[in-house]
Amino acid sequence: MSTDIYGFIEVVHPPASHPSYEGEPWSPCMELCPLYADSDYLAFGCLFGVRNWIGWEPVAADRGLPAGVSTAVRADYDDIARADSAVHGSTWVS
Protein backbone atom coordinates (compact mmCIF):
# COMPACT_ATOMS: atom_id res chain seq x y z
CA MET A 1 0.00 0.00 0.00
CA SER A 2 1.39 3.38 -0.97
CA THR A 3 1.51 6.53 1.09
CA ASP A 4 0.49 9.90 -0.26
CA ILE A 5 0.75 13.33 1.26
CA TYR A 6 -1.99 15.83 0.62
CA GLY A 7 -1.92 19.47 1.44
CA PHE A 8 -2.09 23.06 0.40
CA ILE A 9 0.23 25.95 -0.17
CA GLU A 10 -1.12 29.00 1.59
CA VAL A 11 -0.05 32.60 1.28
CA VAL A 12 -0.30 35.28 3.92
CA HIS A 13 -1.94 38.56 3.12
CA PRO A 14 0.33 41.29 4.50
CA PRO A 15 -1.97 43.63 6.43
CA ALA A 16 0.57 46.45 6.53
CA SER A 17 0.55 46.81 2.74
CA HIS A 18 -3.26 46.70 2.52
CA PRO A 19 -4.70 48.16 5.75
CA SER A 20 -8.27 48.01 4.40
CA TYR A 21 -8.15 44.20 3.89
CA GLU A 22 -10.63 42.52 6.24
CA GLY A 23 -10.37 38.85 5.22
CA GLU A 24 -8.47 35.98 6.79
CA PRO A 25 -4.70 36.46 7.05
CA TRP A 26 -3.96 33.14 5.27
CA SER A 27 -5.46 32.10 1.93
CA PRO A 28 -5.12 28.77 0.08
CA CYS A 29 -3.05 29.23 -3.07
CA MET A 30 -2.91 25.69 -4.51
CA GLU A 31 -2.97 22.03 -3.60
CA LEU A 32 0.34 20.14 -3.37
CA CYS A 33 -0.69 17.23 -5.63
CA PRO A 34 0.21 18.90 -8.98
CA LEU A 35 3.78 19.45 -7.75
CA TYR A 36 4.76 15.79 -7.63
CA ALA A 37 3.83 12.81 -9.78
CA ASP A 38 4.64 9.92 -7.43
CA SER A 39 5.22 9.02 -3.79
CA ASP A 40 8.70 10.21 -2.85
CA TYR A 41 9.42 8.32 0.35
CA LEU A 42 12.87 9.84 0.78
CA ALA A 43 11.34 13.33 0.79
CA PHE A 44 8.42 12.19 2.98
CA GLY A 45 10.87 10.75 5.53
CA CYS A 46 13.21 13.75 5.51
CA LEU A 47 10.46 16.34 5.80
CA PHE A 48 7.71 14.64 7.78
CA GLY A 49 9.05 11.39 9.26
CA VAL A 50 6.62 9.34 7.13
CA ARG A 51 8.12 6.04 5.88
CA ASN A 52 11.45 7.25 7.20
CA TRP A 53 13.46 4.18 6.22
CA ILE A 54 16.80 6.02 6.32
CA GLY A 55 16.22 7.34 9.82
CA TRP A 56 16.67 11.04 9.15
CA GLU A 57 15.66 13.54 11.80
CA PRO A 58 12.47 14.89 10.18
CA VAL A 59 12.30 18.61 9.60
CA ALA A 60 8.57 19.04 10.31
CA ALA A 61 7.01 15.93 11.83
CA ASP A 62 3.73 15.97 13.79
CA ARG A 63 3.32 19.72 14.21
CA GLY A 64 -0.44 19.63 13.67
CA LEU A 65 -2.24 22.25 11.63
CA PRO A 66 -0.93 25.76 12.19
CA ALA A 67 -3.06 27.92 14.48
CA GLY A 68 -3.65 30.47 11.71
CA VAL A 69 -4.55 28.02 8.94
CA SER A 70 -7.34 29.28 6.68
CA THR A 71 -10.91 28.19 7.29
CA ALA A 72 -10.96 26.49 3.87
CA VAL A 73 -7.89 24.33 4.56
CA ARG A 74 -9.07 23.43 8.09
CA ALA A 75 -12.50 22.41 6.73
CA ASP A 76 -10.91 20.33 3.95
CA TYR A 77 -8.67 18.50 6.43
CA ASP A 78 -11.55 17.88 8.85
CA ASP A 79 -13.78 16.54 6.05
CA ILE A 80 -11.12 14.19 4.66
CA ALA A 81 -10.04 12.94 8.11
CA ARG A 82 -13.64 12.27 9.08
CA ALA A 83 -14.33 10.38 5.83
CA ASP A 84 -11.19 8.21 5.72
CA SER A 85 -9.63 6.58 8.78
CA ALA A 86 -6.33 6.20 6.88
CA VAL A 87 -5.92 9.98 7.01
CA HIS A 88 -3.90 10.87 10.06
CA GLY A 89 -1.32 13.34 11.17
CA SER A 90 -0.92 16.89 10.07
CA THR A 91 2.03 19.21 9.97
CA TRP A 92 3.31 22.28 8.23
CA VAL A 93 6.49 23.77 6.83
CA SER A 94 7.26 27.40 6.22
Coordinates of N, CA, C and O in Angstrom, one line a residue:
M1 N 0.8 -1.2 0.0 CA 0.0 0.0 0.0 C 0.9 1.2 0.0 O 1.8 1.3 0.8
S2 N 0.6 2.2 -0.9 CA 1.4 3.4 -1.0 C 0.9 4.4 0.0 O -0.2 4.4 0.6
T3 N 1.8 5.4 0.2 CA 1.5 6.5 1.1 C 1.5 7.8 0.2 O 2.4 8.0 -0.6
D4 N 0.5 8.6 0.4 CA 0.5 9.9 -0.3 C 0.4 11.0 0.8 O -0.1 10.8 1.9
I5 N 0.9 12.2 0.4 CA 0.8 13.3 1.3 C -0.1 14.4 0.5 O 0.2 14.7 -0.6
Y6 N -1.1 14.8 1.2 CA -2.0 15.8 0.6 C -1.8 17.1 1.4 O -1.6 17.1 2.6
G7 N -2.0 18.2 0.7 CA -1.9 19.5 1.4 C -2.1 20.7 0.5 O -2.5 20.5 -0.7
F8 N -1.9 21.8 1.1 CA -2.1 23.1 0.4 C -0.9 24.0 0.6 O -0.2 23.9 1.6
I9 N -0.7 24.8 -0.3 CA 0.2 25.9 -0.2 C -0.7 27.1 0.1 O -1.6 27.4 -0.6
E10 N -0.4 27.8 1.2 CA -1.1 29.0 1.6 C -0.2 30.2 1.5 O 1.0 30.1 1.7
V11 N -0.8 31.4 1.3 CA 0.0 32.6 1.3 C -0.7 33.5 2.3 O -1.9 33.5 2.6
V12 N 0.2 34.3 2.9 CA -0.3 35.3 3.9 C -0.5 36.6 3.2 O 0.2 37.1 2.4
H13 N -1.6 37.2 3.6 CA -1.9 38.6 3.1 C -1.3 39.6 4.1 O -1.7 39.6 5.2
P14 N -0.4 40.3 3.6 CA 0.3 41.3 4.5 C -0.6 42.5 4.8 O -0.8 43.3 4.0
P15 N -1.0 42.6 6.1 CA -2.0 43.6 6.4 C -1.4 45.0 6.4 O -2.1 46.0 6.1
A16 N -0.1 45.1 6.5 CA 0.6 46.4 6.5 C 0.5 47.1 5.1 O 0.4 48.3 5.0
S17 N 0.6 46.3 4.1 CA 0.6 46.8 2.7 C -0.9 47.1 2.2 O -1.0 47.8 1.3
H18 N -1.9 46.5 2.9 CA -3.3 46.7 2.5 C -4.1 46.9 3.8 O -4.8 46.0 4.2
P19 N -4.0 48.0 4.5 CA -4.7 48.2 5.8 C -6.2 48.0 5.7 O -6.8 47.7 6.7
S20 N -6.8 48.1 4.5 CA -8.3 48.0 4.4 C -8.7 46.6 4.2 O -9.9 46.3 4.3
Y21 N -7.8 45.6 4.1 CA -8.2 44.2 3.9 C -8.8 43.7 5.2 O -8.2 43.8 6.3
E22 N -9.9 43.0 5.1 CA -10.6 42.5 6.2 C -10.8 41.0 6.2 O -11.5 40.5 7.1
G23 N -10.2 40.3 5.3 CA -10.4 38.9 5.2 C -9.4 38.1 6.1 O -8.7 38.7 7.0
E24 N -9.4 36.8 6.0 CA -8.5 36.0 6.8 C -7.0 36.3 6.4 O -6.7 36.6 5.3
P25 N -6.1 36.2 7.4 CA -4.7 36.5 7.0 C -4.1 35.4 6.1 O -3.3 35.8 5.2
W26 N -4.5 34.2 6.1 CA -4.0 33.1 5.3 C -5.0 32.7 4.3 O -6.2 32.6 4.6
S27 N -4.6 32.5 3.0 CA -5.5 32.1 1.9 C -4.8 30.9 1.2 O -3.6 30.9 0.9
P28 N -5.6 29.9 0.9 CA -5.1 28.8 0.1 C -4.7 29.3 -1.3 O -5.4 30.0 -1.9
C29 N -3.6 28.8 -1.8 CA -3.0 29.2 -3.1 C -3.2 28.1 -4.1 O -3.7 28.3 -5.1
M30 N -2.8 26.9 -3.7 CA -2.9 25.7 -4.5 C -2.7 24.4 -3.7 O -2.1 24.5 -2.6
E31 N -3.2 23.3 -4.2 CA -3.0 22.0 -3.6 C -1.6 21.6 -3.9 O -1.0 22.0 -5.0
L32 N -1.0 20.7 -3.1 CA 0.3 20.1 -3.4 C 0.4 19.1 -4.5 O 1.4 19.0 -5.2
C33 N -0.7 18.4 -4.7 CA -0.7 17.2 -5.6 C -0.2 17.5 -7.0 O 0.5 16.7 -7.6
P34 N -0.4 18.7 -7.6 CA 0.2 18.9 -9.0 C 1.7 19.0 -9.0 O 2.4 19.0 -10.0
L35 N 2.3 19.2 -7.8 CA 3.8 19.4 -7.8 C 4.6 18.2 -7.8 O 5.8 18.3 -7.9
Y36 N 4.0 17.0 -7.6 CA 4.8 15.8 -7.6 C 3.9 14.7 -8.3 O 2.7 14.7 -8.1
A37 N 4.6 13.8 -9.0 CA 3.8 12.8 -9.8 C 3.8 11.4 -9.1 O 3.0 10.6 -9.5
D38 N 4.6 11.2 -8.1 CA 4.6 9.9 -7.4 C 5.0 10.1 -5.9 O 5.3 11.2 -5.5
S39 N 4.9 9.0 -5.2 CA 5.2 9.0 -3.8 C 6.7 9.1 -3.7 O 7.4 8.2 -4.2
D40 N 7.3 10.1 -3.0 CA 8.7 10.2 -2.9 C 9.0 10.0 -1.4 O 9.0 10.9 -0.6
Y41 N 9.3 8.7 -1.0 CA 9.4 8.3 0.4 C 10.7 8.9 1.0 O 10.7 9.2 2.2
L42 N 11.7 9.2 0.2 CA 12.9 9.8 0.8 C 12.5 11.3 1.2 O 12.9 11.7 2.3
A43 N 11.8 12.0 0.4 CA 11.3 13.3 0.8 C 10.3 13.3 2.0 O 10.4 14.1 2.9
F44 N 9.4 12.3 1.9 CA 8.4 12.2 3.0 C 9.1 11.9 4.3 O 8.8 12.5 5.3
G45 N 10.1 11.1 4.3 CA 10.9 10.8 5.5 C 11.7 11.9 6.0 O 11.7 12.2 7.2
C46 N 12.4 12.6 5.1 CA 13.2 13.7 5.5 C 12.4 14.9 6.0 O 12.7 15.5 7.0
L47 N 11.3 15.2 5.4 CA 10.5 16.3 5.8 C 9.5 16.0 7.0 O 9.4 16.8 7.9
F48 N 8.8 14.9 6.9 CA 7.7 14.6 7.8 C 7.8 13.4 8.7 O 7.0 13.2 9.5
G49 N 8.9 12.6 8.5 CA 9.0 11.4 9.3 C 8.1 10.3 8.8 O 8.0 9.3 9.5
V50 N 7.5 10.4 7.7 CA 6.6 9.3 7.1 C 7.4 8.4 6.3 O 8.1 8.8 5.4
R51 N 7.3 7.1 6.6 CA 8.1 6.0 5.9 C 9.6 6.4 5.9 O 10.3 6.4 4.9
N52 N 10.1 6.8 7.0 CA 11.4 7.3 7.2 C 12.4 6.1 7.3 O 13.0 5.8 8.4
W53 N 12.6 5.4 6.2 CA 13.5 4.2 6.2 C 14.9 4.5 6.5 O 15.7 3.6 6.9
I54 N 15.4 5.7 6.1 CA 16.8 6.0 6.3 C 17.1 6.5 7.7 O 18.2 6.5 8.2
G55 N 16.1 6.9 8.4 CA 16.2 7.3 9.8 C 16.6 8.8 10.0 O 17.2 9.1 11.0
W56 N 16.4 9.6 9.0 CA 16.7 11.0 9.1 C 15.9 11.7 10.3 O 14.8 11.2 10.6
E57 N 16.4 12.7 10.9 CA 15.7 13.5 11.8 C 14.7 14.4 11.0 O 15.1 15.2 10.2
P58 N 13.4 14.1 11.0 CA 12.5 14.9 10.2 C 12.4 16.4 10.5 O 12.5 16.8 11.7
V59 N 12.3 17.2 9.5 CA 12.3 18.6 9.6 C 11.0 19.1 10.2 O 11.0 20.0 11.0
A60 N 9.9 18.5 9.9 CA 8.6 19.0 10.3 C 7.6 17.9 10.6 O 6.5 17.9 10.1
A61 N 7.9 17.0 11.5 CA 7.0 15.9 11.8 C 6.0 16.3 12.9 O 6.4 17.0 13.9
D62 N 4.8 15.9 12.7 CA 3.7 16.0 13.8 C 3.6 17.3 14.4 O 3.4 17.4 15.7
R63 N 3.5 18.4 13.7 CA 3.3 19.7 14.2 C 1.8 20.1 14.3 O 1.5 21.1 14.9
G64 N 1.0 19.3 13.7 CA -0.4 19.6 13.7 C -0.7 20.7 12.7 O 0.2 21.2 12.0
L65 N -1.9 21.1 12.5 CA -2.2 22.2 11.6 C -1.8 23.5 12.3 O -1.9 23.7 13.5
P66 N -1.3 24.5 11.6 CA -0.9 25.8 12.2 C -2.1 26.5 12.8 O -3.3 26.3 12.3
A67 N -2.0 27.2 13.8 CA -3.1 27.9 14.5 C -3.8 28.9 13.5 O -5.0 29.0 13.6
G68 N -3.1 29.5 12.6 CA -3.7 30.5 11.7 C -4.1 29.9 10.4 O -4.3 30.7 9.5
V69 N -4.2 28.6 10.2 CA -4.6 28.0 8.9 C -5.9 28.6 8.5 O -6.8 28.9 9.3
S70 N -6.1 28.7 7.2 CA -7.3 29.3 6.7 C -8.5 28.4 7.0 O -8.4 27.2 7.2
T71 N -9.7 28.9 7.0 CA -10.9 28.2 7.3 C -11.1 27.1 6.2 O -11.5 26.0 6.5
A72 N -10.8 27.4 5.0 CA -11.0 26.5 3.9 C -10.1 25.3 4.0 O -10.5 24.1 3.9
V73 N -8.8 25.5 4.4 CA -7.9 24.3 4.6 C -8.3 23.5 5.8 O -8.3 22.3 5.7
R74 N -8.6 24.2 6.9 CA -9.1 23.4 8.1 C -10.3 22.6 7.8 O -10.4 21.4 8.2
A75 N -11.3 23.1 7.1 CA -12.5 22.4 6.7 C -12.2 21.2 5.8 O -12.7 20.1 6.0
D76 N -11.3 21.4 4.9 CA -10.9 20.3 4.0 C -10.3 19.2 4.7 O -10.6 18.0 4.5
Y77 N -9.3 19.5 5.6 CA -8.7 18.5 6.4 C -9.7 17.8 7.3 O -9.7 16.5 7.4
D78 N -10.6 18.5 8.0 CA -11.6 17.9 8.8 C -12.5 16.9 8.1 O -12.8 15.8 8.5
D79 N -12.9 17.4 6.9 CA -13.8 16.5 6.0 C -13.1 15.3 5.6 O -13.7 14.2 5.7
I80 N -11.9 15.4 5.1 CA -11.1 14.2 4.7 C -10.8 13.2 5.8 O -11.0 12.0 5.7
A81 N -10.4 13.8 6.9 CA -10.0 12.9 8.1 C -11.3 12.2 8.6 O -11.2 11.1 9.1
R82 N -12.4 12.9 8.6 CA -13.6 12.3 9.1 C -14.1 11.2 8.1 O -14.6 10.1 8.5
A83 N -13.9 11.3 6.8 CA -14.3 10.4 5.8 C -13.4 9.2 5.7 O -13.9 8.1 5.2
D84 N -12.1 9.3 6.0 CA -11.2 8.2 5.7 C -10.3 8.0 6.9 O -9.5 8.9 7.3
S85 N -10.4 6.8 7.6 CA -9.6 6.6 8.8 C -8.1 6.4 8.5 O -7.3 6.5 9.4
A86 N -7.8 6.3 7.2 CA -6.3 6.2 6.9 C -5.7 7.6 6.9 O -4.4 7.7 7.0
V87 N -6.5 8.6 6.9 CA -5.9 10.0 7.0 C -5.6 10.3 8.5 O -6.4 10.2 9.3
H88 N -4.3 10.6 8.7 CA -3.9 10.9 10.1 C -2.7 11.7 10.0 O -1.9 11.8 9.0
G89 N -2.5 12.5 11.1 CA -1.3 13.3 11.2 C -1.4 14.6 10.3 O -1.9 14.5 9.2
S90 N -1.0 15.6 10.8 CA -0.9 16.9 10.1 C 0.3 17.6 10.5 O 0.7 17.5 11.7
T91 N 0.9 18.4 9.6 CA 2.0 19.2 10.0 C 2.1 20.4 9.0 O 1.3 20.5 8.1
W92 N 3.1 21.2 9.1 CA 3.3 22.3 8.2 C 4.8 22.6 8.1 O 5.6 22.2 9.0
V93 N 5.1 23.2 7.0 CA 6.5 23.8 6.8 C 6.3 25.2 6.3 O 5.3 25.6 5.7
S94 N 7.3 26.0 6.6 CA 7.3 27.4 6.2 C 8.5 27.8 5.5 O 9.6 27.3 5.7

